[in-house]
Amino acid sequence: MTARVVYVDDEAMLCRAFRLLMRRTSVEVETFTDPALALAYLCSHDATVIFCDYRMPRMNGLQLLEALPGTTPFYVVSGDLDAAQWVADNPRVSGVLPKPFLADRIAAIVQRHVAADN
Amino acid sequence: MAPDRNTASHGFIELLRHLPIAAAVLDRELRCLAHTPTWPAAHGAPADSDLSGRVHLDVVPALREGWAPLFAACLEGATQSRDVASVDGDGTRRHLRWLVAPWRDAGGQIAGLVVSAEDRTEQEQTRKRLGEHEAAFRDLFASSPLGLNLCRMDGLWLHSNEAFLRIIGYSAAEADGGLTYWQLTPRKYDADEAVQLETLRTTRRYGPYEKEFIRKDGTLVPVRLHGFLIERDGEDLIWSVIEDMTEQRALQRDREEQRLHAIQASKLATLGEMAAGFAHEINNPLGIVELYVATLEDSIDAGDMDAVREAIHGIREAAVRAGQIVRGLSRFSRRSHGERALVDTRSLVEEALGLCRPRIAAAGVTVGVDAPRVAVVSGDAIQLSQVLVNLVNNAVDAARDTPQPWVRVRVEREADAPFVRIAVEDSGPPLPAGAEERIFEPFFTTKRVGEGTGLGLSVSRTIIDAHDGTLTLDRSADCTRFVVRLPEVQP
């Protein structure tokens, strides 16, 4: 399976930045500003790692996680420091990244999981 | 035919009987020939006694010493009068003016005296009362804490009291008869003066009239005048009451300053609450810039110019976004003084919603705006924006825990009156019955401790009142609805 990274964030600017970040990797990138669309996609497609914004209208990051099938590594990206602690405590969450995220950290995480799959 | 002596005498005696004054005709021995009905009582004799034939000085022996010389002089031809005060049997003071004059017989010889009394009691009492009134008036005039002033129609001051002299800083010697109203009135009041003069001419009164006088030291003192015309010796004179408004003005200024302080304090409190949201808002574009910069280095190394261009575009976009946020914030934070300008209500709503965006996003509330047409009001955009931010924040807080949280902002122009309505509605629970007025009181809040200061609505109402508008809770709607109503201005 080709490595595929999914990024979910209601901020289109961040989706575009994420995509550019992944440009020179061989990883396939899918970004979604609507978590409902992201859910629909993930129910029919595999992903190597998922990054998801916590605060989104209508469905937050954890709600999306609860609805997902499978055990894909799921990283919550959050600008909300209050939420960070108890989100990190959730066993299905692989990690919490502050927002805006650092390019190096994203790259490192993607590389690790891609390597693990192979 | 001349009346005969008997008829004349008889008529004369009848005349005497009807005269209201006390009078008598005496012969050279001062024997009473005839007298009027009130003559006996004037001398302390019983009222209905007949003193004809009696010698006057025998009737009233007490007169002998004081009056004998006077009678003697009149018998020689003099006419004299003398004022006498006495006390009646019932205690009233009576003032009589006695007139003693000789009368001559047919041969021209002095045949006796006519003695008459003019009752001047009433005149004396009036004079006394007048004197008392004058004294009372003088006291009032001197001690009145309000300035009092009498002046001629041409403005020359005739009579000023202490308080007035203190207001203008001149002495009585300098002011009365020496200064005119016009000398101490700044030219800028010329138009107002003309209006007051006209009012005075037509209604005989003027005021309340607020103006300033130029004091002796050159400073201006704010005053309020009331006055009326009186006539004295055929000439119109003006009485004025002058109030020193210095203290009132200072109080007004203080109140206004306090109002602005309260508005600013409330705004800073709101900003404090919104601070975390703003930090988050600004962090995003900054973080995006950092991301793009990271990709730039790799793209340049790889010679990927498309990626470079996209990164630059992204950085510019993020920088613009950050700039907008900072500008909006600093504009909102500025201390405003209520300066008026034309304000487009739709832009006002957009700006307010922009400032509330972090809170809206954090609460997961959907906001809808309904502002179809241009509607312009006159006001201080920063203050009005503060009101809208307050209303939207309240609405978002109320809606956040409802299953389908929404907030709606509507701008409408009233159909039959020149007013603009900005309504903020939310899906939150209705406010308790009877709370319509309490919610606008300072420090009243339905929020939990630590959430909100409770100042927002009361300050918002102060701001809208100062803009000649109203801020009310509209109970006729089926959701919580606050309405700001402002006079519309044609741009």
XYZ file of C-alpha atoms in Angstrom:
609
model
C 0.000 0.000 0.000
C 1.286 3.453 -0.816
C 1.738 5.590 2.185
C -1.179 7.892 2.577
C -1.505 10.769 4.989
C -4.850 12.341 5.792
C -5.077 15.857 7.225
C -8.371 17.205 8.521
C -8.677 20.929 9.451
C -11.483 23.444 8.884
C -8.771 26.022 8.076
C -8.127 25.718 4.340
C -4.871 27.660 4.686
C -3.453 24.944 6.942
C -4.554 22.180 4.593
C -2.697 23.902 1.758
C 0.401 24.363 3.883
C 0.317 20.727 4.937
C 0.037 19.617 1.349
C 3.039 21.728 0.348
C 4.974 20.287 3.247
C 4.401 16.748 2.008
C 5.178 17.689 -1.611
C 8.645 16.250 -1.822
C 7.842 13.061 0.012
C 6.484 10.077 -1.851
C 3.485 10.066 0.425
C -0.010 10.535 -0.962
C -1.801 13.427 0.756
C -5.554 13.930 1.227
C -6.823 16.989 3.046
C -10.366 17.738 4.195
C -11.919 20.901 5.641
C -15.172 19.042 6.392
C -14.815 16.251 8.976
C -17.939 14.518 7.639
C -16.305 14.173 4.230
C -13.110 12.976 5.903
C -15.094 10.286 7.747
C -16.754 9.117 4.567
C -13.364 8.868 2.853
C -11.705 7.022 5.721
C -14.493 4.454 5.854
C -13.610 3.380 2.329
C -9.873 4.086 2.183
C -6.858 3.115 4.240
C -4.470 5.644 5.678
C -1.010 5.336 7.197
C -1.438 8.210 9.586
C -4.154 10.756 10.268
C -3.681 14.301 11.544
C -6.844 15.982 12.705
C -7.683 19.409 14.094
C -9.540 19.215 17.401
C -11.843 22.239 17.211
C -14.116 22.050 14.217
C -17.766 23.059 13.847
C -20.363 20.295 13.903
C -17.850 17.517 14.742
C -14.656 17.781 16.741
C -11.529 15.660 16.349
C -12.401 13.150 19.042
C -15.893 12.638 17.662
C -14.334 11.844 14.303
C -11.941 9.391 15.979
C -14.796 7.606 17.749
C -16.548 7.092 14.417
C -13.526 5.709 12.628
C -13.133 2.036 11.866
C -9.721 0.541 12.374
C -6.765 1.621 14.458
C -4.926 4.033 12.198
C -2.497 6.217 14.144
C -4.413 9.373 14.935
C -2.740 12.634 15.914
C -4.803 15.496 17.245
C -3.657 18.956 16.305
C -4.901 21.474 18.782
C -4.428 25.198 19.325
C -6.478 24.849 22.481
C -4.097 24.238 25.333
C -6.930 23.490 27.748
C -8.091 20.524 25.714
C -4.600 19.158 25.138
C -4.242 17.251 28.418
C -7.418 15.239 28.522
C -7.270 14.600 24.773
C -3.801 13.126 25.192
C -5.169 10.825 27.886
C -7.522 9.187 25.395
C -6.004 5.720 24.606
C -6.929 5.846 20.948
C -5.019 9.119 20.444
C -1.442 8.527 19.360
C -0.327 12.024 20.226
C -1.254 15.668 20.465
C 0.504 18.309 18.442
C 0.255 21.990 19.245
C -1.078 24.203 16.575
C 0.414 25.584 14.472
C 2.516 22.483 14.159
C 6.207 22.412 13.474
C 7.167 21.134 10.061
C 9.951 18.919 11.432
C 7.705 17.112 13.848
C 5.132 16.336 11.166
C 7.789 15.072 8.845
C 9.301 12.899 11.565
C 5.985 11.343 12.525
C 5.064 10.605 8.911
C 8.436 9.052 8.259
C 8.193 6.839 11.327
C 4.797 5.423 10.434
C 5.629 4.987 6.769
C 8.710 3.063 7.780
C 6.696 0.958 10.223
C 4.279 -0.049 7.503
C 7.068 -1.258 5.243
C -79.856 135.314 44.027
C -77.178 134.634 46.603
C -78.219 132.301 49.366
C -79.212 134.201 52.508
C -77.174 133.997 55.648
C -79.528 131.669 57.417
C -79.615 129.210 54.568
C -75.855 129.330 54.225
C -75.307 128.819 57.921
C -77.786 126.022 58.039
C -76.151 124.371 55.022
C -72.760 124.802 56.596
C -73.859 123.096 59.756
C -75.332 120.237 57.740
C -71.993 119.953 55.924
C -70.211 119.637 59.215
C -72.558 116.881 60.311
C -71.586 114.776 57.305
C -67.870 115.271 57.128
C -65.904 112.106 57.842
C -63.001 114.012 59.320
C -62.852 115.328 62.814
C -63.295 119.082 62.545
C -64.733 121.985 64.478
C -65.266 125.659 64.186
C -64.188 127.633 67.257
C -64.660 131.263 68.156
C -61.949 133.578 69.409
C -62.375 132.202 72.949
C -61.956 128.738 71.466
C -65.541 127.992 72.240
C -66.852 125.306 69.927
C -69.485 126.665 67.573
C -70.041 123.473 65.622
C -68.240 120.228 65.097
C -68.342 117.055 63.035
C -69.612 113.763 64.456
C -66.095 112.321 64.841
C -64.709 115.391 66.652
C -65.540 114.226 70.187
C -63.931 110.810 69.759
C -60.766 112.391 68.420
C -60.401 114.100 71.777
C -61.247 111.131 73.914
C -64.802 112.233 74.604
C -67.760 109.907 74.190
C -68.690 109.583 70.518
C -72.167 110.975 70.624
C -71.465 113.924 72.891
C -72.266 117.439 71.798
C -69.392 119.748 72.538
C -70.980 122.890 71.089
C -70.572 125.819 73.371
C -67.758 124.221 75.292
C -64.358 125.852 75.373
C -61.992 123.554 73.612
C -59.111 123.781 76.070
C -61.581 123.032 78.871
C -62.738 119.909 77.061
C -59.192 118.680 76.629
C -57.114 120.261 79.390
C -54.122 118.229 78.386
C -53.842 120.219 75.210
C -53.417 123.467 77.040
C -49.644 123.461 77.336
C -48.785 122.125 73.920
C -51.453 123.831 71.889
C -52.219 127.181 73.475
C -49.294 128.916 71.717
C -50.320 127.370 68.415
C -53.903 128.519 68.779
C -52.706 131.954 69.740
C -50.519 132.162 66.653
C -53.380 131.112 64.412
C -55.683 133.646 65.954
C -53.135 136.157 64.740
C -53.427 134.803 61.213
C -51.107 131.809 60.901
C -52.130 128.447 59.520
C -50.375 125.531 61.124
C -50.406 121.780 61.052
C -49.112 119.249 63.514
C -48.806 115.437 63.368
C -49.967 113.618 66.461
C -49.756 109.914 67.198
C -52.045 108.423 69.775
C -53.238 105.062 70.934
C -56.925 104.204 70.713
C -58.966 102.655 73.439
C -58.491 99.306 71.716
C -54.777 99.733 71.326
C -54.433 100.727 67.664
C -52.001 103.436 66.897
C -53.597 106.356 65.191
C -51.817 109.074 63.294
C -53.641 112.350 62.912
C -52.487 115.471 61.121
C -54.149 118.480 62.767
C -54.699 121.565 60.662
C -55.498 124.851 62.469
C -56.515 127.841 60.371
C -58.233 131.173 61.189
C -61.660 132.047 59.766
C -62.831 135.519 59.096
C -66.239 137.064 59.593
C -68.067 139.084 57.034
C -66.068 142.116 58.044
C -62.798 140.345 57.373
C -61.886 140.084 61.042
C -60.534 136.834 62.407
C -63.488 135.398 64.214
C -62.013 132.155 65.380
C -60.294 128.947 64.232
C -61.185 125.986 62.113
C -59.511 122.921 63.502
C -59.518 119.722 61.435
C -57.768 116.416 61.580
C -56.654 114.288 58.708
C -56.468 110.639 59.657
C -53.162 109.504 58.323
C -53.117 106.194 60.185
C -53.338 104.156 56.997
C -50.665 106.222 55.314
C -48.408 105.842 58.302
C -48.960 102.122 58.395
C -48.267 101.846 54.688
C -45.142 103.895 55.065
C -44.011 101.699 57.910
C -44.762 98.522 56.004
C -42.923 99.861 53.029
C -40.002 100.598 55.244
C -40.087 97.058 56.594
C -40.342 95.639 53.108
C -37.500 97.753 51.962
C -35.380 96.553 54.821
C -36.290 92.945 54.107
C -35.558 93.405 50.442
C -32.233 95.009 51.209
C -31.325 92.048 53.388
C -32.391 89.566 50.739
C -30.555 91.465 48.067
C -27.363 91.658 50.067
C -27.339 88.124 51.387
C -28.651 86.222 48.359
C -26.223 83.575 47.200
C -27.500 84.127 43.676
C -26.300 87.149 41.790
C -28.906 89.891 41.524
C -28.600 92.837 39.260
C -30.677 95.785 38.099
C -29.736 97.367 34.840
C -30.963 99.881 32.302
C -32.228 98.899 28.902
C -28.966 100.187 27.441
C -27.089 97.714 29.608
C -25.698 100.073 32.265
C -25.627 98.388 35.632
C -27.390 100.285 38.384
C -27.453 97.999 41.322
C -25.556 94.740 41.940
C -25.472 92.515 44.986
C -22.423 90.907 46.604
C -22.916 87.590 44.910
C -23.039 89.123 41.456
C -19.977 91.266 42.084
C -18.135 88.139 43.189
C -19.106 86.385 39.975
C -17.722 89.139 37.771
C -14.851 90.096 40.062
C -15.562 93.811 40.228
C -16.379 96.053 43.167
C -19.708 97.835 43.531
C -18.007 101.156 42.835
C -16.616 99.809 39.572
C -19.751 98.033 38.433
C -22.815 100.082 39.400
C -23.077 103.084 37.142
C -19.706 102.240 35.632
C -19.993 99.044 33.618
C -22.426 97.787 31.065
C -23.692 94.259 30.411
C -22.199 94.507 26.917
C -18.695 95.272 28.110
C -18.574 91.938 29.920
C -20.275 89.823 27.227
C -18.011 88.012 24.730
C -18.847 88.823 21.103
C -19.583 85.208 20.279
C -22.902 85.548 22.107
C -24.144 88.362 19.865
C -26.720 86.190 18.119
C -27.990 84.688 21.381
C -28.200 88.146 22.935
C -30.425 89.345 20.123
C -32.781 86.427 20.739
C -32.960 87.142 24.473
C -33.581 90.822 23.903
C -36.435 90.032 21.578
C -37.949 87.626 24.118
C -37.630 90.310 26.765
C -39.372 92.868 24.605
C -42.286 90.650 23.710
C -42.854 88.687 26.920
C -41.256 91.068 29.454
C -39.108 88.168 30.669
C -36.057 86.311 29.442
C -34.126 83.141 30.192
C -33.022 80.604 31.199
C -30.055 81.850 29.198
C -26.630 80.266 29.469
C -23.647 82.389 28.465
C -20.372 83.667 29.842
C -19.217 86.942 31.398
C -15.696 88.293 31.126
C -14.371 88.698 34.657
C -12.122 91.541 35.731
C -9.119 89.214 35.488
C -9.998 88.386 31.891
C -11.171 84.818 32.477
C -14.592 83.658 31.377
C -17.181 82.562 33.920
C -20.117 80.397 32.763
C -23.462 81.784 34.016
C -27.185 81.177 33.674
C -29.467 84.201 33.612
C -33.168 84.760 34.259
C -34.734 88.178 34.197
C -37.791 90.374 33.854
C -38.704 93.957 33.102
C -39.975 96.385 35.677
C -41.063 99.949 35.272
C -39.700 102.646 37.512
C -40.519 106.298 37.031
C -41.756 105.597 33.546
C -38.529 103.840 32.527
C -38.085 100.130 31.799
C -35.400 98.466 33.889
C -34.232 94.855 33.868
C -33.935 92.707 36.975
C -31.701 89.677 36.471
C -30.863 86.630 38.554
C -27.391 85.314 37.747
C -26.296 81.785 38.644
C -22.620 80.888 38.623
C -22.428 77.672 36.569
C -18.722 76.945 37.116
C -19.334 74.110 39.541
C -22.151 72.628 37.498
C -19.951 72.597 34.424
C -17.163 70.897 36.323
C -19.567 68.241 37.587
C -20.883 67.683 34.081
C -17.360 67.256 32.793
C -16.555 64.814 35.573
C -19.661 62.778 34.848
C -18.821 62.648 31.179
C -15.278 61.548 31.934
C -16.515 58.852 34.264
C -18.859 57.622 31.586
C -15.991 57.309 29.129
C -13.900 55.566 31.782
C -16.657 53.033 32.345
C -17.001 52.405 28.645
C -13.271 51.896 28.282
C -13.079 49.682 31.362
C -15.852 47.494 30.052
C -14.145 47.259 26.713
C -10.854 46.238 28.268
C -12.671 43.635 30.314
C -14.220 42.254 27.143
C -10.847 42.266 25.446
C -9.410 40.399 28.404
C -12.011 37.699 28.038
C -11.328 37.478 24.351
C -7.553 37.492 24.723
C -7.031 33.742 24.559
C -9.099 33.582 21.421
C -7.074 36.385 19.836
C -3.788 34.743 20.712
C -5.006 31.610 18.986
C -6.197 33.630 15.987
C -2.840 35.267 15.494
C -0.896 32.122 16.200
C -2.409 30.366 13.230
C -1.144 32.628 10.470
C 2.223 32.885 12.200
C 2.469 29.125 12.366
C 1.514 28.864 8.734
C 4.284 31.255 7.857
C 6.703 29.024 9.746
C 5.494 25.978 7.851
C 5.847 27.595 4.488
C 9.277 28.926 5.318
C 10.362 25.391 6.173
C 9.176 24.121 2.788
C 10.826 27.078 1.021
C 14.321 25.977 1.933
C 13.744 22.444 0.647
C 12.054 23.675 -2.517
C 14.894 26.075 -3.356
C 17.444 23.288 -2.808
C 15.438 21.047 -5.122
C 14.948 23.834 -7.680
C 11.161 23.407 -7.407
C 10.065 26.940 -8.396
C 6.364 26.093 -8.390
C 6.591 25.057 -4.797
C 8.570 28.206 -4.019
C 5.886 30.361 -5.596
C 3.134 28.561 -3.736
C 4.978 28.975 -0.470
C 5.451 32.699 -1.048
C 1.782 33.068 -1.883
C 0.849 31.211 1.258
C 3.136 33.358 3.394
C 1.664 36.560 1.994
C -1.861 35.296 2.617
C -1.043 34.418 6.206
C 0.678 37.750 6.822
C -2.332 39.642 5.506
C -4.608 37.598 7.732
C -2.453 38.300 10.797
C -2.351 41.992 9.912
C -6.123 42.149 9.699
C -6.535 40.560 13.085
C -4.040 42.904 14.710
C -5.530 45.965 13.034
C -9.041 45.005 14.052
C -7.905 44.468 17.602
C -5.935 47.670 17.952
C -8.769 49.662 16.426
C -11.171 48.153 18.906
C -8.833 48.785 21.839
C -8.436 52.481 21.076
C -9.970 54.844 23.585
C -12.873 56.568 21.908
C -14.465 59.869 22.884
C -17.805 59.571 21.201
C -16.786 61.383 18.023
C -19.426 61.081 15.351
C -18.934 59.904 11.797
C -21.058 58.098 9.246
C -21.059 54.385 9.999
C -22.257 51.658 7.673
C -24.072 49.148 9.871
C -23.211 46.193 7.683
C -19.470 46.836 8.009
C -20.026 47.330 11.703
C -21.582 43.879 11.959
C -18.811 42.282 9.897
C -16.135 43.874 12.052
C -17.808 42.775 15.258
C -18.202 39.230 14.004
C -14.548 39.240 12.960
C -13.518 40.153 16.478
C -15.755 37.425 17.898
C -14.613 34.735 15.498
C -12.367 32.833 17.918
C -15.116 32.672 20.489
C -17.640 31.621 17.862
C -15.351 28.871 16.558
C -14.456 27.697 20.061
C -18.139 27.440 20.946
C -18.975 25.625 17.762
C -21.790 28.095 17.054
C -23.108 28.807 13.567
C -23.534 32.505 12.881
C -25.807 33.889 10.192
C -25.951 37.490 8.981
C -29.005 39.040 7.351
C -28.202 42.544 6.057
C -29.685 43.045 2.659
C -29.470 46.799 2.176
C -27.184 49.670 3.036
C -28.122 51.286 6.310
C -26.091 54.188 7.647
C -26.103 55.713 11.107
C -24.148 58.503 12.719
C -21.913 57.515 15.572
C -18.622 56.448 17.059
C -17.751 53.244 15.199
C -15.532 51.911 17.978
C -18.203 52.367 20.636
C -20.917 50.867 18.434
C -18.626 47.981 17.616
C -18.140 47.439 21.354
C -21.902 47.135 21.752
C -22.204 44.575 18.957
C -19.243 42.550 20.232
C -20.898 42.478 23.642
C -24.243 41.335 22.205
C -22.670 38.699 19.958
C -20.454 37.349 22.737
C -23.484 37.097 25.017
C -25.456 35.352 22.272
C -22.645 32.891 21.574
C -22.267 32.106 25.263
C -26.004 31.528 25.577
C -26.201 29.325 22.497
C -23.108 27.202 23.039
C -24.694 24.464 25.114
C -27.827 24.046 23.015
C -28.077 21.040 20.707
C -28.125 23.165 17.545
C -26.265 26.312 18.549
C -26.897 29.294 16.307
C -26.683 33.082 16.415
C -28.270 35.398 13.882
C -27.562 39.075 13.280
C -30.130 41.045 11.297
C -29.882 44.600 10.007
C -33.184 46.210 8.993
C -34.306 49.647 7.979
C -37.664 50.464 9.562
C -40.407 50.960 7.019
C -42.256 53.896 8.548
C -39.606 55.673 10.588
C -36.034 56.794 9.898
C -34.440 54.177 12.131
C -32.090 51.258 11.645
C -32.507 48.101 13.685
C -29.661 45.697 14.438
C -30.994 42.530 16.044
C -28.903 39.773 17.635
C -30.785 36.523 18.133
C -29.612 33.245 19.620
C -30.769 29.688 20.233
C -30.087 29.950 23.943
C -32.663 29.496 26.712
C -35.055 32.419 27.249
C -34.198 34.951 29.930
C -36.268 34.683 33.108
C -39.573 36.569 33.168
C -39.334 40.084 34.559
C -35.630 40.279 33.788
C -36.073 42.752 30.928
C -34.841 45.745 32.906
C -32.613 44.049 35.458
C -30.267 42.688 32.822
C -29.284 46.245 31.917
C -28.276 47.058 35.466
C -24.558 47.181 36.107
C -23.097 44.016 37.683
C -26.202 41.924 36.987
C -25.223 38.713 35.265
C -26.772 35.323 34.612
C -23.342 33.830 33.965
C -21.249 31.849 36.406
C -18.686 33.520 38.650
C -15.579 34.365 36.677
C -17.407 34.506 33.371
C -18.083 38.046 32.379
C -18.193 41.179 34.479
C -21.898 41.949 34.169
C -20.962 45.402 32.874
C -21.459 44.707 29.204
C -25.181 45.362 28.803
C -25.289 48.386 31.101
C -22.372 50.038 29.315
C -23.834 49.059 25.951
C -27.055 50.780 26.881
C -25.143 53.889 28.011
C -23.412 53.992 24.639
C -26.623 53.541 22.655
C -28.458 56.131 24.762
C -25.700 58.626 24.014
C -26.258 57.838 20.339
C -29.956 58.794 20.667
C -30.981 55.178 20.199
C -32.421 52.339 22.269
C -31.177 48.902 23.296
C -33.910 46.542 24.376
C -34.782 42.893 24.835
C -37.505 42.063 22.337
C -39.926 39.745 24.101
C -42.202 39.484 21.083
C -39.716 37.187 19.322
C -39.804 33.426 19.897
C -36.084 33.351 20.617
C -33.789 35.548 22.714
C -33.524 38.763 20.712
C -31.733 41.986 21.568
C -32.442 44.992 19.376
C -30.319 48.095 18.886
C -32.362 50.885 17.342
C -30.492 53.899 15.965
C -31.576 56.960 13.967
C -30.849 56.481 10.313
C -28.813 59.029 8.406
C -28.949 59.584 4.675
C -25.367 59.237 3.426
